[in-house]
mmCIF file of C-alpha atoms in Angstrom:
data_model
loop_
_atom_site.group_PDB
_atom_site.id
_atom_site.type_symbol
_atom_site.label_atom_id
_atom_site.label_comp_id
_atom_site.label_asym_id
_atom_site.label_seq_id
_atom_site.Cartn_x
_atom_site.Cartn_y
_atom_site.Cartn_z
ATOM 1 C CA MET A 1 12.130 -32.407 -17.810
ATOM 2 C CA LYS A 2 14.837 -30.660 -15.839
ATOM 3 C CA LEU A 3 12.386 -27.911 -14.846
ATOM 4 C CA LYS A 4 9.745 -30.407 -13.735
ATOM 5 C CA THR A 5 12.231 -32.281 -11.549
ATOM 6 C CA ALA A 6 13.354 -29.063 -9.880
ATOM 7 C CA LEU A 7 9.775 -28.098 -9.179
ATOM 8 C CA THR A 8 9.071 -31.377 -7.398
ATOM 9 C CA THR A 9 12.251 -31.021 -5.340
ATOM 10 C CA VAL A 10 11.339 -27.500 -4.230
ATOM 11 C CA ALA A 11 7.913 -28.630 -3.111
ATOM 12 C CA LEU A 12 9.449 -31.372 -0.985
ATOM 13 C CA ALA A 13 12.158 -29.094 0.424
ATOM 14 C CA GLY A 14 9.481 -26.634 1.489
ATOM 15 C CA GLY A 15 7.990 -29.274 3.740
ATOM 16 C CA ILE A 16 4.709 -29.495 1.856
ATOM 17 C CA ALA A 17 3.213 -32.238 -0.246
ATOM 18 C CA ALA A 18 4.504 -32.207 -3.815
ATOM 19 C CA VAL A 19 1.939 -32.022 -6.572
ATOM 20 C CA SER A 20 2.499 -33.558 -9.975
ATOM 21 C CA ALA A 21 5.343 -31.848 -11.795
ATOM 22 C CA PRO A 22 3.421 -31.225 -15.052
ATOM 23 C CA ALA A 23 0.762 -29.236 -13.148
ATOM 24 C CA MET A 24 3.464 -27.129 -11.554
ATOM 25 C CA ALA A 25 5.609 -26.382 -14.610
ATOM 26 C CA ARG A 26 5.622 -22.607 -15.191
ATOM 27 C CA ASP A 27 8.065 -20.286 -16.928
ATOM 28 C CA THR A 28 6.350 -16.946 -16.234
ATOM 29 C CA ILE A 29 6.882 -15.047 -12.974
ATOM 30 C CA ASN A 30 3.644 -14.716 -10.994
ATOM 31 C CA ILE A 31 3.321 -11.475 -8.985
ATOM 32 C CA VAL A 32 0.384 -10.496 -6.741
ATOM 33 C CA GLY A 33 -0.319 -7.784 -4.173
ATOM 34 C CA SER A 34 -0.699 -4.051 -3.713
ATOM 35 C CA SER A 35 -2.725 -1.947 -6.141
ATOM 36 C CA THR A 36 -0.405 0.962 -5.291
ATOM 37 C CA VAL A 37 2.790 -0.901 -6.228
ATOM 38 C CA TYR A 38 1.057 -2.460 -9.257
ATOM 39 C CA PRO A 39 1.743 0.450 -11.677
ATOM 40 C CA PHE A 40 5.466 0.457 -10.803
ATOM 41 C CA ALA A 41 5.743 -3.332 -11.043
ATOM 42 C CA THR A 42 3.886 -3.285 -14.368
ATOM 43 C CA VAL A 43 6.344 -0.820 -15.897
ATOM 44 C CA VAL A 44 9.291 -2.935 -14.703
ATOM 45 C CA ALA A 45 7.644 -6.146 -15.924
ATOM 46 C CA GLU A 46 6.950 -4.726 -19.389
ATOM 47 C CA ARG A 47 10.527 -3.505 -19.803
ATOM 48 C CA PHE A 48 11.839 -6.779 -18.434
ATOM 49 C CA GLY A 49 9.799 -8.783 -20.945
ATOM 50 C CA ARG A 50 10.786 -6.503 -23.805
ATOM 51 C CA ASN A 51 14.519 -6.289 -23.066
ATOM 52 C CA THR A 52 15.350 -9.839 -21.905
ATOM 53 C CA ASP A 53 14.730 -13.382 -23.100
ATOM 54 C CA PHE A 54 12.345 -14.014 -20.186
ATOM 55 C CA PRO A 55 8.539 -13.840 -20.581
ATOM 56 C CA THR A 56 6.805 -10.723 -19.275
ATOM 57 C CA PRO A 57 5.789 -11.436 -15.646
ATOM 58 C CA LYS A 58 2.095 -11.871 -14.896
ATOM 59 C CA LEU A 59 0.733 -9.363 -12.376
ATOM 60 C CA GLU A 60 -2.485 -9.411 -10.363
ATOM 61 C CA SER A 61 -3.729 -6.570 -8.149
ATOM 62 C CA THR A 62 -5.088 -8.261 -5.015
ATOM 63 C CA GLY A 63 -4.282 -5.675 -2.337
ATOM 64 C CA SER A 64 -1.346 -5.952 0.069
ATOM 65 C CA GLY A 65 -3.106 -8.180 2.609
ATOM 66 C CA GLY A 66 -4.600 -10.419 -0.071
ATOM 67 C CA GLY A 67 -1.250 -10.736 -1.824
ATOM 68 C CA LEU A 68 0.628 -11.665 1.338
ATOM 69 C CA LYS A 69 -2.002 -14.272 2.147
ATOM 70 C CA LEU A 70 -1.608 -15.883 -1.301
ATOM 71 C CA PHE A 71 2.185 -15.607 -1.117
ATOM 72 C CA CYS A 72 2.322 -17.356 2.248
ATOM 73 C CA GLU A 73 0.116 -20.305 1.225
ATOM 74 C CA GLY A 74 3.103 -22.440 0.328
ATOM 75 C CA VAL A 75 6.061 -23.310 -1.891
ATOM 76 C CA GLY A 76 5.449 -24.654 -5.385
ATOM 77 C CA THR A 77 4.538 -22.918 -8.602
ATOM 78 C CA GLN A 78 0.823 -23.021 -7.946
ATOM 79 C CA HIS A 79 1.692 -20.204 -5.502
ATOM 80 C CA PRO A 80 2.977 -16.673 -6.326
ATOM 81 C CA ASP A 81 6.699 -15.954 -6.605
ATOM 82 C CA ILE A 82 6.602 -12.298 -5.529
ATOM 83 C CA THR A 83 4.090 -10.150 -3.668
ATOM 84 C CA ASN A 84 3.925 -6.352 -3.682
ATOM 85 C CA ALA A 85 2.907 -4.399 -0.581
ATOM 86 C CA SER A 86 2.212 -0.764 0.220
ATOM 87 C CA ARG A 87 3.098 -1.461 3.842
ATOM 88 C CA ARG A 88 5.663 -3.665 5.521
ATOM 89 C CA MET A 89 4.854 -7.324 6.126
ATOM 90 C CA LYS A 90 3.364 -7.840 9.583
ATOM 91 C CA LYS A 91 4.956 -10.141 12.140
ATOM 92 C CA SER A 92 1.845 -12.338 12.037
ATOM 93 C CA GLU A 93 2.121 -12.623 8.249
ATOM 94 C CA PHE A 94 5.790 -13.619 8.478
ATOM 95 C CA GLU A 95 4.876 -16.291 11.031
ATOM 96 C CA ASN A 96 2.069 -17.529 8.753
ATOM 97 C CA CYS A 97 4.580 -17.855 5.904
ATOM 98 C CA GLN A 98 6.968 -19.798 8.125
ATOM 99 C CA SER A 99 4.239 -22.156 9.315
ATOM 100 C CA LYS A 100 3.321 -23.017 5.713
ATOM 101 C CA GLY A 101 6.840 -23.746 4.547
ATOM 102 C CA VAL A 102 7.646 -20.355 3.036
ATOM 103 C CA LYS A 103 10.867 -20.017 4.988
ATOM 104 C CA ALA A 104 13.353 -17.893 3.026
ATOM 105 C CA ILE A 105 11.904 -14.504 2.010
ATOM 106 C CA THR A 106 13.868 -11.514 0.716
ATOM 107 C CA GLU A 107 12.345 -8.166 1.679
ATOM 108 C CA VAL A 108 12.772 -5.281 -0.780
ATOM 109 C CA ARG A 109 11.868 -1.701 0.123
ATOM 110 C CA ILE A 110 11.529 0.105 -3.205
ATOM 111 C CA GLY A 111 10.705 3.722 -2.373
ATOM 112 C CA ALA A 112 8.176 6.053 -0.827
ATOM 113 C CA ASP A 113 4.650 7.131 -1.619
ATOM 114 C CA GLY A 114 2.083 9.452 -0.139
ATOM 115 C CA ILE A 115 -1.598 8.769 0.410
ATOM 116 C CA VAL A 116 -3.726 11.551 -0.989
ATOM 117 C CA ILE A 117 -7.293 12.698 -0.535
ATOM 118 C CA ALA A 118 -8.360 14.054 -3.897
ATOM 119 C CA ASN A 119 -11.324 15.539 -5.698
ATOM 120 C CA SER A 120 -12.244 16.677 -9.194
ATOM 121 C CA LYS A 121 -10.249 19.496 -10.772
ATOM 122 C CA ASP A 122 -13.619 21.174 -11.324
ATOM 123 C CA ALA A 123 -14.188 21.306 -7.550
ATOM 124 C CA GLU A 124 -12.888 23.606 -4.849
ATOM 125 C CA LYS A 125 -9.414 22.576 -3.640
ATOM 126 C CA ILE A 126 -9.631 21.557 0.023
ATOM 127 C CA ASP A 127 -7.199 21.858 2.918
ATOM 128 C CA LEU A 128 -7.816 19.323 5.682
ATOM 129 C CA THR A 129 -6.199 18.551 9.006
ATOM 130 C CA LEU A 130 -5.817 14.970 10.231
ATOM 131 C CA LYS A 131 -8.239 15.817 13.038
ATOM 132 C CA GLN A 132 -10.892 16.834 10.478
ATOM 133 C CA VAL A 133 -10.246 13.674 8.448
ATOM 134 C CA PHE A 134 -10.812 11.552 11.555
ATOM 135 C CA LEU A 135 -14.018 13.404 12.446
ATOM 136 C CA ALA A 136 -15.334 12.923 8.916
ATOM 137 C CA LEU A 137 -14.603 9.217 8.576
ATOM 138 C CA ALA A 138 -14.424 7.554 12.003
ATOM 139 C CA LYS A 139 -17.192 5.220 13.146
ATOM 140 C CA GLU A 140 -17.174 6.798 16.610
ATOM 141 C CA VAL A 141 -16.027 10.281 17.634
ATOM 142 C CA PRO A 142 -15.874 12.203 20.917
ATOM 143 C CA SER A 143 -19.116 13.820 22.099
ATOM 144 C CA GLU A 144 -19.294 17.624 22.152
ATOM 145 C CA ASP A 145 -18.335 17.695 25.830
ATOM 146 C CA GLY A 146 -15.420 15.345 25.100
ATOM 147 C CA LYS A 147 -16.414 12.885 27.832
ATOM 148 C CA LYS A 148 -17.557 9.876 25.785
ATOM 149 C CA LEU A 149 -17.588 8.356 22.328
ATOM 150 C CA VAL A 150 -20.708 8.609 20.186
ATOM 151 C CA ALA A 151 -21.749 7.368 16.758
ATOM 152 C CA ASN A 152 -20.395 9.808 14.164
ATOM 153 C CA PRO A 153 -23.030 12.539 13.761
ATOM 154 C CA TYR A 154 -21.281 14.568 11.027
ATOM 155 C CA GLN A 155 -23.044 14.565 7.667
ATOM 156 C CA LYS A 156 -21.507 17.625 6.019
ATOM 157 C CA TRP A 157 -17.928 18.887 5.962
ATOM 158 C CA SER A 158 -19.210 22.210 7.254
ATOM 159 C CA ASP A 159 -20.639 20.391 10.308
ATOM 160 C CA ILE A 160 -17.040 19.702 11.306
ATOM 161 C CA ASP A 161 -15.701 23.173 10.558
ATOM 162 C CA SER A 162 -17.548 26.119 9.033
ATOM 163 C CA SER A 163 -14.518 26.843 6.820
ATOM 164 C CA LEU A 164 -14.978 23.511 5.021
ATOM 165 C CA PRO A 165 -17.363 23.054 2.054
ATOM 166 C CA ASP A 166 -21.071 22.997 2.773
ATOM 167 C CA TYR A 167 -21.802 19.663 1.141
ATOM 168 C CA GLU A 168 -22.220 16.077 2.288
ATOM 169 C CA ILE A 169 -19.242 13.996 3.335
ATOM 170 C CA ASN A 170 -18.820 11.429 0.575
ATOM 171 C CA VAL A 171 -15.424 9.720 0.453
ATOM 172 C CA MET A 172 -14.471 6.676 -1.603
ATOM 173 C CA GLY A 173 -11.588 4.594 -0.292
ATOM 174 C CA PRO A 174 -9.890 1.204 -0.360
ATOM 175 C CA PRO A 175 -11.139 -1.976 1.379
ATOM 176 C CA PRO A 176 -9.512 -3.596 4.452
ATOM 177 C CA THR A 177 -7.425 -5.934 2.244
ATOM 178 C CA SER A 178 -5.577 -2.945 0.791
ATOM 179 C CA GLY A 179 -2.209 -1.718 2.059
ATOM 180 C CA THR A 180 -3.434 1.789 1.265
ATOM 181 C CA ARG A 181 -6.272 1.270 3.751
ATOM 182 C CA ASP A 182 -3.836 -0.082 6.369
ATOM 183 C CA ALA A 183 -1.521 2.878 5.922
ATOM 184 C CA PHE A 184 -4.374 5.378 5.859
ATOM 185 C CA VAL A 185 -5.856 4.229 9.165
ATOM 186 C CA GLU A 186 -2.446 3.910 10.818
ATOM 187 C CA ILE A 187 -1.139 7.298 9.660
ATOM 188 C CA ALA A 188 -4.074 9.587 8.902
ATOM 189 C CA MET A 189 -6.874 8.258 11.107
ATOM 190 C CA GLU A 190 -4.628 7.491 14.059
ATOM 191 C CA GLY A 191 -2.887 10.838 13.647
ATOM 192 C CA GLY A 192 -6.210 12.667 13.879
ATOM 193 C CA CYS A 193 -7.426 10.397 16.662
ATOM 194 C CA LYS A 194 -4.509 11.363 18.905
ATOM 195 C CA GLU A 195 -5.599 14.998 18.743
ATOM 196 C CA PHE A 196 -8.287 14.131 21.310
ATOM 197 C CA ASP A 197 -6.963 13.741 24.842
ATOM 198 C CA MET A 198 -9.600 11.196 25.876
ATOM 199 C CA ILE A 199 -8.614 8.890 23.005
ATOM 200 C CA ALA A 200 -4.882 9.519 23.236
ATOM 201 C CA LYS A 201 -4.974 8.300 26.865
ATOM 202 C CA MET A 202 -6.395 4.973 25.679
ATOM 203 C CA GLU A 203 -3.137 4.135 23.914
ATOM 204 C CA ASP A 204 -1.422 3.585 27.266
ATOM 205 C CA GLU A 205 -4.450 2.232 29.111
ATOM 206 C CA ASN A 206 -5.960 -0.133 26.514
ATOM 207 C CA GLU A 207 -4.124 -0.334 23.192
ATOM 208 C CA ASP A 208 -6.684 -2.682 21.623
ATOM 209 C CA LYS A 209 -9.487 -0.249 22.392
ATOM 210 C CA PHE A 210 -7.373 2.644 21.103
ATOM 211 C CA LYS A 211 -6.735 0.843 17.796
ATOM 212 C CA SER A 212 -10.394 -0.099 17.472
ATOM 213 C CA VAL A 213 -11.557 3.493 17.934
ATOM 214 C CA CYS A 214 -8.909 5.031 15.685
ATOM 215 C CA HIS A 215 -9.032 2.449 12.889
ATOM 216 C CA SER A 216 -12.791 1.841 12.586
ATOM 217 C CA MET A 217 -14.231 3.591 9.552
ATOM 218 C CA ARG A 218 -17.867 4.631 9.585
ATOM 219 C CA GLU A 219 -20.395 2.321 7.938
ATOM 220 C CA ASP A 220 -23.400 4.630 7.678
ATOM 221 C CA GLY A 221 -22.799 5.915 4.143
ATOM 222 C CA PRO A 222 -20.290 8.814 4.050
ATOM 223 C CA PHE A 223 -17.346 6.410 3.579
ATOM 224 C CA VAL A 224 -17.678 4.002 0.652
ATOM 225 C CA GLU A 225 -15.339 1.055 0.023
ATOM 226 C CA ALA A 226 -14.475 1.179 -3.658
ATOM 227 C CA GLY A 227 -12.610 -2.110 -4.049
ATOM 228 C CA GLU A 228 -9.045 -2.508 -5.294
ATOM 229 C CA ASN A 229 -9.642 -0.695 -8.615
ATOM 230 C CA ASP A 230 -8.518 2.911 -8.158
ATOM 231 C CA ASN A 231 -9.699 3.735 -11.680
ATOM 232 C CA LEU A 232 -13.291 3.454 -10.469
ATOM 233 C CA ILE A 233 -12.624 6.132 -7.851
ATOM 234 C CA VAL A 234 -11.149 8.485 -10.458
ATOM 235 C CA GLN A 235 -14.137 7.972 -12.756
ATOM 236 C CA ARG A 236 -16.505 8.824 -9.897
ATOM 237 C CA LEU A 237 -14.535 11.917 -8.871
ATOM 238 C CA ALA A 238 -14.505 13.189 -12.434
ATOM 239 C CA LYS A 239 -18.310 12.956 -12.544
ATOM 240 C CA ASP A 240 -19.080 14.231 -9.041
ATOM 241 C CA PRO A 241 -17.223 17.335 -7.774
ATOM 242 C CA GLU A 242 -18.538 16.751 -4.239
ATOM 243 C CA THR A 243 -16.982 13.282 -3.867
ATOM 244 C CA LEU A 244 -13.465 12.753 -2.525
ATOM 245 C CA GLY A 245 -11.240 9.718 -3.014
ATOM 246 C CA ILE A 246 -8.328 8.117 -1.145
ATOM 247 C CA PHE A 247 -5.410 6.516 -3.026
ATOM 248 C CA GLY A 248 -1.658 6.592 -3.538
ATOM 249 C CA TYR A 249 0.280 9.606 -4.831
ATOM 250 C CA SER A 250 1.457 7.658 -7.889
ATOM 251 C CA PHE A 251 -2.159 7.194 -8.977
ATOM 252 C CA LEU A 252 -2.746 10.921 -8.564
ATOM 253 C CA MET A 253 0.186 11.539 -10.918
ATOM 254 C CA GLU A 254 -1.394 9.284 -13.545
ATOM 255 C CA ASN A 255 -4.619 11.311 -13.435
ATOM 256 C CA THR A 256 -3.584 14.937 -12.904
ATOM 257 C CA GLY A 257 -5.751 16.013 -15.825
ATOM 258 C CA GLN A 258 -8.892 15.020 -13.917
ATOM 259 C CA ILE A 259 -8.192 15.228 -10.198
ATOM 260 C CA GLN A 260 -6.342 17.328 -7.628
ATOM 261 C CA ALA A 261 -5.070 16.527 -4.145
ATOM 262 C CA ALA A 262 -6.190 18.212 -0.952
ATOM 263 C CA THR A 263 -3.439 19.712 1.158
ATOM 264 C CA ILE A 264 -3.062 18.170 4.616
ATOM 265 C CA GLY A 265 -2.315 20.760 7.261
ATOM 266 C CA GLY A 266 -1.400 23.127 4.442
ATOM 267 C CA VAL A 267 1.210 20.732 3.002
ATOM 268 C CA GLU A 268 1.037 19.627 -0.647
ATOM 269 C CA PRO A 269 1.807 15.978 -1.470
ATOM 270 C CA THR A 270 4.949 16.609 -3.537
ATOM 271 C CA PRO A 271 7.916 14.246 -3.956
ATOM 272 C CA GLU A 272 10.061 16.516 -1.781
ATOM 273 C CA ASN A 273 7.462 16.747 0.989
ATOM 274 C CA ILE A 274 6.776 12.996 0.922
ATOM 275 C CA SER A 275 10.415 11.846 0.919
ATOM 276 C CA SER A 276 11.264 14.270 3.749
ATOM 277 C CA ASP A 277 8.198 13.154 5.781
ATOM 278 C CA LYS A 278 6.936 16.742 5.788
ATOM 279 C CA TYR A 279 3.716 15.545 4.170
ATOM 280 C CA PRO A 280 1.672 13.992 7.018
ATOM 281 C CA VAL A 281 0.470 10.876 5.151
ATOM 282 C CA ALA A 282 3.622 9.313 3.652
ATOM 283 C CA ARG A 283 4.543 5.592 3.589
ATOM 284 C CA SER A 284 7.067 3.096 2.212
ATOM 285 C CA LEU A 285 6.521 0.578 -0.620
ATOM 286 C CA TRP A 286 7.820 -3.007 -0.713
ATOM 287 C CA PHE A 287 7.951 -6.324 -2.499
ATOM 288 C CA TYR A 288 8.796 -9.799 -1.177
ATOM 289 C CA ILE A 289 10.591 -12.601 -3.032
ATOM 290 C CA LYS A 290 9.948 -16.291 -2.350
ATOM 291 C CA ASN A 291 13.561 -17.483 -2.470
ATOM 292 C CA ALA A 292 12.623 -21.156 -2.925
ATOM 293 C CA HIS A 293 11.205 -20.289 -6.356
ATOM 294 C CA VAL A 294 14.419 -18.631 -7.578
ATOM 295 C CA GLY A 295 16.057 -20.909 -10.151
ATOM 296 C CA VAL A 296 12.810 -22.834 -10.528
ATOM 297 C CA VAL A 297 10.658 -20.204 -12.208
ATOM 298 C CA PRO A 298 13.039 -18.484 -14.642
ATOM 299 C CA GLY A 299 13.919 -14.807 -14.251
ATOM 300 C CA ILE A 300 12.905 -13.990 -10.666
ATOM 301 C CA LYS A 301 16.347 -12.815 -9.566
ATOM 302 C CA GLU A 302 16.830 -10.951 -12.836
ATOM 303 C CA TYR A 303 13.449 -9.198 -12.494
ATOM 304 C CA ALA A 304 14.319 -8.126 -8.936
ATOM 305 C CA GLY A 305 17.681 -6.921 -10.222
ATOM 306 C CA GLU A 306 15.984 -4.788 -12.870
ATOM 307 C CA PHE A 307 13.576 -3.304 -10.322
ATOM 308 C CA THR A 308 16.461 -2.344 -8.022
ATOM 309 C CA SER A 309 18.713 -0.985 -10.777
ATOM 310 C CA GLU A 310 19.571 2.716 -10.789
ATOM 311 C CA GLY A 311 17.980 2.991 -14.220
ATOM 312 C CA ALA A 312 14.641 1.963 -12.670
ATOM 313 C CA TRP A 313 14.424 3.184 -9.076
ATOM 314 C CA GLY A 314 17.243 5.725 -9.029
ATOM 315 C CA ASP A 315 16.912 9.497 -8.755
ATOM 316 C CA ASN A 316 16.535 9.764 -12.547
ATOM 317 C CA GLY A 317 15.116 6.286 -13.130
ATOM 318 C CA TYR A 318 12.103 5.500 -15.261
ATOM 319 C CA LEU A 319 9.951 4.704 -12.184
ATOM 320 C CA VAL A 320 10.285 8.315 -11.047
ATOM 321 C CA ASP A 321 8.402 9.275 -14.212
ATOM 322 C CA VAL A 322 5.385 7.266 -13.031
ATOM 323 C CA GLY A 323 5.403 8.645 -9.496
ATOM 324 C CA LEU A 324 7.837 6.596 -7.402
ATOM 325 C CA ILE A 325 9.686 8.685 -4.835
ATOM 326 C CA PRO A 326 13.228 7.244 -4.577
ATOM 327 C CA LEU A 327 14.942 6.246 -1.368
ATOM 328 C CA PRO A 328 18.288 7.925 -0.577
ATOM 329 C CA ARG A 329 21.117 6.499 -2.716
ATOM 330 C CA GLU A 330 22.880 4.895 0.260
ATOM 331 C CA GLN A 331 19.738 2.946 1.171
ATOM 332 C CA ARG A 332 19.219 1.886 -2.432
ATOM 333 C CA MET A 333 22.745 0.513 -2.643
ATOM 334 C CA GLU A 334 22.306 -1.478 0.562
ATOM 335 C CA ILE A 335 18.978 -2.956 -0.539
ATOM 336 C CA ALA A 336 20.261 -3.797 -4.037
ATOM 337 C CA LYS A 337 23.118 -5.732 -2.425
ATOM 338 C CA LYS A 338 20.613 -7.747 -0.335
ATOM 339 C CA VAL A 339 18.587 -8.500 -3.452
ATOM 340 C CA LYS A 340 21.667 -9.696 -5.328
ATOM 341 C CA SER A 341 22.543 -12.124 -2.514
ATOM 342 C CA LEU A 342 18.868 -12.932 -1.789
ATOM 343 C CA GLU A 343 19.444 -12.216 1.898
ATOM 344 C CA PRO A 344 16.496 -13.740 3.783
ATOM 345 C CA MET A 345 14.493 -12.011 6.476
ATOM 346 C CA THR A 346 14.874 -13.206 10.067
ATOM 347 C CA GLY A 347 11.567 -11.827 11.350
ATOM 348 C CA ASN A 348 13.397 -9.637 13.838
ATOM 349 C CA GLU A 349 13.101 -6.702 11.424
ATOM 350 C CA LEU A 350 9.335 -6.571 11.935
#
């Protein structure tokens, strides 16, 4: 009864209509969000359930954008307690949370990851530049004379550069709801886009147009949205040596027996190259705690404490074994302190 009363109080404090307490009663942490963070969160959740008196948290891979949307829908245990993200929360998402009563949110940066472009181990290993990646996957590209944008005419990698393989461009990647997709277009596609003077000038003249050109993936076949299930991409790559796939470095590490990563500008996606930003397509990983649910759904603070313990995310922690690239120790200590005190975001960080 104590739990049910607390749940009703939280719903009212959040400024939203309370639903009946019995419908809200829940003792298992509900986590949604990024497919890239999912493997790390799963390992933590399984250890947490095994080594404490709390139930093993329930995880759902919805993509970063989908997870943040669910997370921000409101306070009350019909809504998630934590959301994972393979990019930082956007200002607009923070404002959406605030408008729906999700006021106090603790932001946790957990480490780094690289986005890889991979193919079958039976295929030729490829080296790509960001410019070539953009030319292969963008909806519109500069014309040969560089004076205007045209519908992407490239069908084969060798059409872009004779040194690249002479087979059709066929790349499987994440959907728009995925943080991997967000990071890929912002880092890889935009990075290649800026190699063209006519497009680079747009950034100052018309930022919306610049973003539209750089972030729009082609829809005529060579790029295929594979959903949030990275396993499907791996299965396809294993069967078809001429198909490439886009996903997080951690997923590459789980499947090194079947797939290999392309180098980007000659740089391998290694932990050292990713953490030092030498690898061109690196990003940070996050999760967000709904503070109003702490003390209502049992174990949230303890789960976050386990995730941010040195035994988990430290230089020799168990998450390193599944591909997480740790943050510098000083940063880890600072973030762990914020988690312990559940320091809320202000929005000014974004």
